[in-house]
């Protein structure tokens, strides 16, 4: 497997882009998913250019742009601003949120309306040469594998894909089933060891993660998301654990 390893910048919202890049270099990580909320707002062209320059100087690469665009709530045309920001950062992958509630709470009519928005966004993305990816996250339409699979097949676009991560409210078996069902659409994976009670060192879930990752092609980005203790100093240990899992 040749997974590409990196960090989600929102793991350390209080740090500057320079500090995040230094942490990644020290931990042996090459990729960063920059978040649009703090580190790389879509409207801040100067800030985006500064991050792009820092990446060139350091050898760090932007794996993806972690937006907080919410399909079904934000106007479709607003995606253009995020696409331009992603291109400035040097990535063609954008993370989006799909819907504002669980898939079980959508009526058939609301599902169709959401899918129409997704198709419209996918058409824009294809024209602009980027890929829009949805998180499998509770409180959104893609919280369950069947809903996510339905949406991927309904939109049926190479410009519209998925992220994957284990959901804390689901069992290991349920999370593995989600990964198996969506593996052909997954571009990036968020990596962590959490349950409903808290966050823990990644090494404690090493065997689970080996099984999860065996599902995927090996070309995906594996992006560490949040530390078990929120300390920047813990990134090196978590990265070392991820490397150990990949051996």
GROMACS .gro file of C-alpha atoms in nm:
model
  247
    1UNK     CA    1   0.000   0.000   0.000
    2UNK     CA    2   0.117   0.352  -0.078
    3UNK     CA    3  -0.117   0.554   0.140
    4UNK     CA    4  -0.029   0.924   0.168
    5UNK     CA    5  -0.018   1.040   0.529
    6UNK     CA    6  -0.108   1.381   0.663
    7UNK     CA    7  -0.299   1.598   0.907
    8UNK     CA    8  -0.633   1.777   0.917
    9UNK     CA    9  -0.547   2.135   1.011
   10UNK     CA   10  -0.858   2.181   1.226
   11UNK     CA   11  -0.691   1.946   1.473
   12UNK     CA   12  -0.501   2.255   1.589
   13UNK     CA   13  -0.721   2.555   1.527
   14UNK     CA   14  -0.518   2.772   1.766
   15UNK     CA   15  -0.194   2.725   1.570
   16UNK     CA   16  -0.078   2.922   1.268
   17UNK     CA   17  -0.027   2.758   0.926
   18UNK     CA   18   0.349   2.793   0.981
   19UNK     CA   19   0.328   2.605   1.309
   20UNK     CA   20   0.113   2.332   1.156
   21UNK     CA   21   0.357   2.285   0.870
   22UNK     CA   22   0.650   2.265   1.114
   23UNK     CA   23   0.464   2.003   1.318
   24UNK     CA   24   0.394   1.795   1.009
   25UNK     CA   25   0.755   1.806   0.898
   26UNK     CA   26   0.874   1.702   1.245
   27UNK     CA   27   0.625   1.414   1.249
   28UNK     CA   28   0.716   1.291   0.900
   29UNK     CA   29   0.384   1.386   0.744
   30UNK     CA   30   0.373   1.540   0.398
   31UNK     CA   31   0.008   1.633   0.346
   32UNK     CA   32  -0.234   1.880   0.505
   33UNK     CA   33  -0.607   1.921   0.467
   34UNK     CA   34  -0.656   2.292   0.529
   35UNK     CA   35  -0.982   2.393   0.696
   36UNK     CA   36  -1.184   2.682   0.559
   37UNK     CA   37  -1.307   2.791   0.902
   38UNK     CA   38  -0.984   2.919   1.058
   39UNK     CA   39  -0.665   2.854   0.863
   40UNK     CA   40  -0.777   2.901   0.504
   41UNK     CA   41  -1.102   3.098   0.465
   42UNK     CA   42  -1.218   3.102   0.104
   43UNK     CA   43  -1.249   3.482   0.106
   44UNK     CA   44  -0.891   3.541   0.229
   45UNK     CA   45  -0.698   3.537  -0.097
   46UNK     CA   46  -0.382   3.677   0.060
   47UNK     CA   47  -0.388   3.413   0.332
   48UNK     CA   48  -0.442   3.135   0.079
   49UNK     CA   49  -0.148   3.258  -0.127
   50UNK     CA   50   0.067   3.271   0.186
   51UNK     CA   51  -0.014   2.907   0.264
   52UNK     CA   52   0.060   2.812  -0.096
   53UNK     CA   53   0.401   2.981  -0.066
   54UNK     CA   54   0.471   2.807   0.265
   55UNK     CA   55   0.392   2.472   0.103
   56UNK     CA   56   0.636   2.537  -0.180
   57UNK     CA   57   0.909   2.635   0.062
   58UNK     CA   58   0.854   2.337   0.292
   59UNK     CA   59   0.760   2.056   0.053
   60UNK     CA   60   0.425   2.012   0.226
   61UNK     CA   61   0.135   1.935  -0.011
   62UNK     CA   62  -0.233   2.024   0.026
   63UNK     CA   63  -0.423   1.696   0.016
   64UNK     CA   64  -0.763   1.860   0.023
   65UNK     CA   65  -0.965   2.163   0.124
   66UNK     CA   66  -1.188   2.102   0.424
   67UNK     CA   67  -1.484   2.329   0.366
   68UNK     CA   68  -1.794   2.380   0.572
   69UNK     CA   69  -2.015   2.415   0.268
   70UNK     CA   70  -2.340   2.237   0.352
   71UNK     CA   71  -2.536   2.090   0.063
   72UNK     CA   72  -2.906   2.163   0.085
   73UNK     CA   73  -2.847   2.473   0.295
   74UNK     CA   74  -2.587   2.680   0.111
   75UNK     CA   75  -2.666   2.810  -0.239
   76UNK     CA   76  -2.515   2.587  -0.508
   77UNK     CA   77  -2.334   2.878  -0.671
   78UNK     CA   78  -2.142   2.947  -0.350
   79UNK     CA   79  -1.924   2.644  -0.427
   80UNK     CA   80  -1.739   2.848  -0.689
   81UNK     CA   81  -1.563   3.052  -0.420
   82UNK     CA   82  -1.448   2.735  -0.244
   83UNK     CA   83  -1.327   2.580  -0.568
   84UNK     CA   84  -1.116   2.888  -0.642
   85UNK     CA   85  -0.969   2.870  -0.291
   86UNK     CA   86  -0.887   2.501  -0.330
   87UNK     CA   87  -0.707   2.569  -0.656
   88UNK     CA   88  -0.504   2.841  -0.487
   89UNK     CA   89  -0.397   2.587  -0.225
   90UNK     CA   90  -0.299   2.342  -0.498
   91UNK     CA   91  -0.565   2.076  -0.451
   92UNK     CA   92  -0.853   1.948  -0.661
   93UNK     CA   93  -1.033   1.778  -0.369
   94UNK     CA   94  -1.289   1.958  -0.153
   95UNK     CA   95  -1.469   1.818   0.151
   96UNK     CA   96  -1.836   1.911   0.193
   97UNK     CA   97  -2.114   1.835   0.439
   98UNK     CA   98  -2.432   1.688   0.297
   99UNK     CA   99  -2.759   1.796   0.454
  100UNK     CA  100  -2.840   1.921   0.801
  101UNK     CA  101  -2.980   1.608   0.965
  102UNK     CA  102  -2.972   1.229   0.962
  103UNK     CA  103  -3.075   1.050   0.643
  104UNK     CA  104  -3.361   0.885   0.833
  105UNK     CA  105  -3.518   1.227   0.886
  106UNK     CA  106  -3.549   1.308   0.514
  107UNK     CA  107  -3.876   1.258   0.331
  108UNK     CA  108  -3.864   1.108  -0.021
  109UNK     CA  109  -3.921   1.455  -0.167
  110UNK     CA  110  -3.643   1.606   0.042
  111UNK     CA  111  -3.406   1.327  -0.061
  112UNK     CA  112  -3.472   1.401  -0.426
  113UNK     CA  113  -3.420   1.774  -0.376
  114UNK     CA  114  -3.091   1.706  -0.199
  115UNK     CA  115  -2.980   1.473  -0.477
  116UNK     CA  116  -3.062   1.740  -0.735
  117UNK     CA  117  -2.840   1.988  -0.552
  118UNK     CA  118  -2.566   1.724  -0.541
  119UNK     CA  119  -2.596   1.664  -0.915
  120UNK     CA  120  -2.579   2.038  -0.984
  121UNK     CA  121  -2.268   2.068  -0.767
  122UNK     CA  122  -2.110   1.767  -0.937
  123UNK     CA  123  -2.166   1.928  -1.277
  124UNK     CA  124  -1.990   2.246  -1.162
  125UNK     CA  125  -1.706   2.043  -1.011
  126UNK     CA  126  -1.658   1.840  -1.329
  127UNK     CA  127  -1.643   2.157  -1.536
  128UNK     CA  128  -1.388   2.312  -1.298
  129UNK     CA  129  -1.176   1.996  -1.278
  130UNK     CA  130  -1.224   1.924  -0.909
  131UNK     CA  131  -1.378   1.650  -0.695
  132UNK     CA  132  -1.634   1.718  -0.423
  133UNK     CA  133  -1.630   1.467  -0.137
  134UNK     CA  134  -1.884   1.411   0.139
  135UNK     CA  135  -1.806   1.313   0.496
  136UNK     CA  136  -1.977   1.008   0.643
  137UNK     CA  137  -2.077   1.187   0.959
  138UNK     CA  138  -2.366   1.174   1.202
  139UNK     CA  139  -2.615   1.456   1.172
  140UNK     CA  140  -2.581   1.457   0.792
  141UNK     CA  141  -2.746   1.265   0.510
  142UNK     CA  142  -2.442   1.039   0.466
  143UNK     CA  143  -2.453   0.910   0.823
  144UNK     CA  144  -2.550   0.559   0.705
  145UNK     CA  145  -2.394   0.350   0.430
  146UNK     CA  146  -2.721   0.285   0.247
  147UNK     CA  147  -2.799   0.655   0.219
  148UNK     CA  148  -2.444   0.736   0.105
  149UNK     CA  149  -2.446   0.453  -0.149
  150UNK     CA  150  -2.784   0.564  -0.284
  151UNK     CA  151  -2.654   0.918  -0.327
  152UNK     CA  152  -2.330   0.813  -0.497
  153UNK     CA  153  -2.521   0.593  -0.743
  154UNK     CA  154  -2.789   0.857  -0.794
  155UNK     CA  155  -2.542   1.135  -0.880
  156UNK     CA  156  -2.304   0.897  -1.062
  157UNK     CA  157  -2.025   1.145  -1.131
  158UNK     CA  158  -1.646   1.115  -1.119
  159UNK     CA  159  -1.651   1.462  -0.964
  160UNK     CA  160  -1.864   1.355  -0.668
  161UNK     CA  161  -1.714   1.114  -0.416
  162UNK     CA  162  -1.670   1.036  -0.047
  163UNK     CA  163  -1.450   1.051   0.257
  164UNK     CA  164  -1.463   0.770   0.508
  165UNK     CA  165  -1.410   0.759   0.882
  166UNK     CA  166  -1.531   0.527   1.159
  167UNK     CA  167  -1.838   0.673   1.325
  168UNK     CA  168  -1.827   0.654   1.704
  169UNK     CA  169  -2.194   0.561   1.740
  170UNK     CA  170  -2.150   0.257   1.514
  171UNK     CA  171  -1.985  -0.074   1.593
  172UNK     CA  172  -1.662  -0.186   1.433
  173UNK     CA  173  -1.861  -0.423   1.213
  174UNK     CA  174  -2.096  -0.145   1.100
  175UNK     CA  175  -1.806   0.086   1.021
  176UNK     CA  176  -1.630  -0.187   0.827
  177UNK     CA  177  -1.946  -0.252   0.628
  178UNK     CA  178  -1.968   0.118   0.543
  179UNK     CA  179  -1.607   0.114   0.421
  180UNK     CA  180  -1.672  -0.193   0.207
  181UNK     CA  181  -1.987  -0.047   0.055
  182UNK     CA  182  -1.830   0.290  -0.032
  183UNK     CA  183  -1.469   0.193  -0.102
  184UNK     CA  184  -1.489   0.266  -0.474
  185UNK     CA  185  -1.589   0.626  -0.403
  186UNK     CA  186  -1.351   0.703  -0.115
  187UNK     CA  187  -1.075   0.958  -0.179
  188UNK     CA  188  -0.959   1.045   0.173
  189UNK     CA  189  -0.980   0.884   0.516
  190UNK     CA  190  -0.988   1.067   0.850
  191UNK     CA  191  -0.790   0.868   1.106
  192UNK     CA  192  -0.848   0.866   1.483
  193UNK     CA  193  -0.936   0.640   1.774
  194UNK     CA  194  -1.252   0.763   1.943
  195UNK     CA  195  -1.561   0.621   2.104
  196UNK     CA  196  -1.865   0.783   2.264
  197UNK     CA  197  -1.672   0.831   2.589
  198UNK     CA  198  -1.367   1.008   2.453
  199UNK     CA  199  -1.049   1.006   2.243
  200UNK     CA  200  -0.763   0.761   2.281
  201UNK     CA  201  -0.414   0.702   2.135
  202UNK     CA  202  -0.435   0.560   1.784
  203UNK     CA  203  -0.212   0.264   1.864
  204UNK     CA  204  -0.489   0.119   2.081
  205UNK     CA  205  -0.697   0.065   1.767
  206UNK     CA  206  -0.413  -0.065   1.549
  207UNK     CA  207  -0.576  -0.397   1.458
  208UNK     CA  208  -0.908  -0.233   1.378
  209UNK     CA  209  -0.735   0.018   1.155
  210UNK     CA  210  -0.539  -0.251   0.973
  211UNK     CA  211  -0.869  -0.418   0.891
  212UNK     CA  212  -1.028  -0.091   0.786
  213UNK     CA  213  -0.739   0.004   0.562
  214UNK     CA  214  -0.726  -0.338   0.397
  215UNK     CA  215  -1.054  -0.241   0.230
  216UNK     CA  216  -0.908   0.052   0.038
  217UNK     CA  217  -0.685   0.078  -0.268
  218UNK     CA  218  -0.384   0.227  -0.089
  219UNK     CA  219  -0.395   0.546  -0.296
  220UNK     CA  220  -0.603   0.743  -0.047
  221UNK     CA  221  -0.479   1.014   0.186
  222UNK     CA  222  -0.485   0.908   0.551
  223UNK     CA  223  -0.534   1.225   0.751
  224UNK     CA  224  -0.492   1.231   1.128
  225UNK     CA  225  -0.777   1.425   1.285
  226UNK     CA  226  -0.756   1.561   1.642
  227UNK     CA  227  -0.516   1.431   1.903
  228UNK     CA  228  -0.632   1.221   2.200
  229UNK     CA  229  -0.526   1.503   2.434
  230UNK     CA  230  -0.545   1.798   2.187
  231UNK     CA  231  -0.173   1.865   2.239
  232UNK     CA  232   0.039   1.953   1.934
  233UNK     CA  233   0.323   1.755   2.092
  234UNK     CA  234   0.116   1.438   2.052
  235UNK     CA  235   0.115   1.454   1.673
  236UNK     CA  236   0.457   1.287   1.649
  237UNK     CA  237   0.334   0.990   1.856
  238UNK     CA  238   0.011   0.958   1.659
  239UNK     CA  239   0.199   0.977   1.330
  240UNK     CA  240   0.442   0.710   1.450
  241UNK     CA  241   0.144   0.490   1.538
  242UNK     CA  242  -0.003   0.540   1.192
  243UNK     CA  243   0.327   0.442   1.032
  244UNK     CA  244   0.335   0.133   1.252
  245UNK     CA  245  -0.016   0.038   1.142
  246UNK     CA  246   0.092   0.069   0.777
  247UNK     CA  247   0.392  -0.163   0.813
   0.00000   0.00000   0.00000
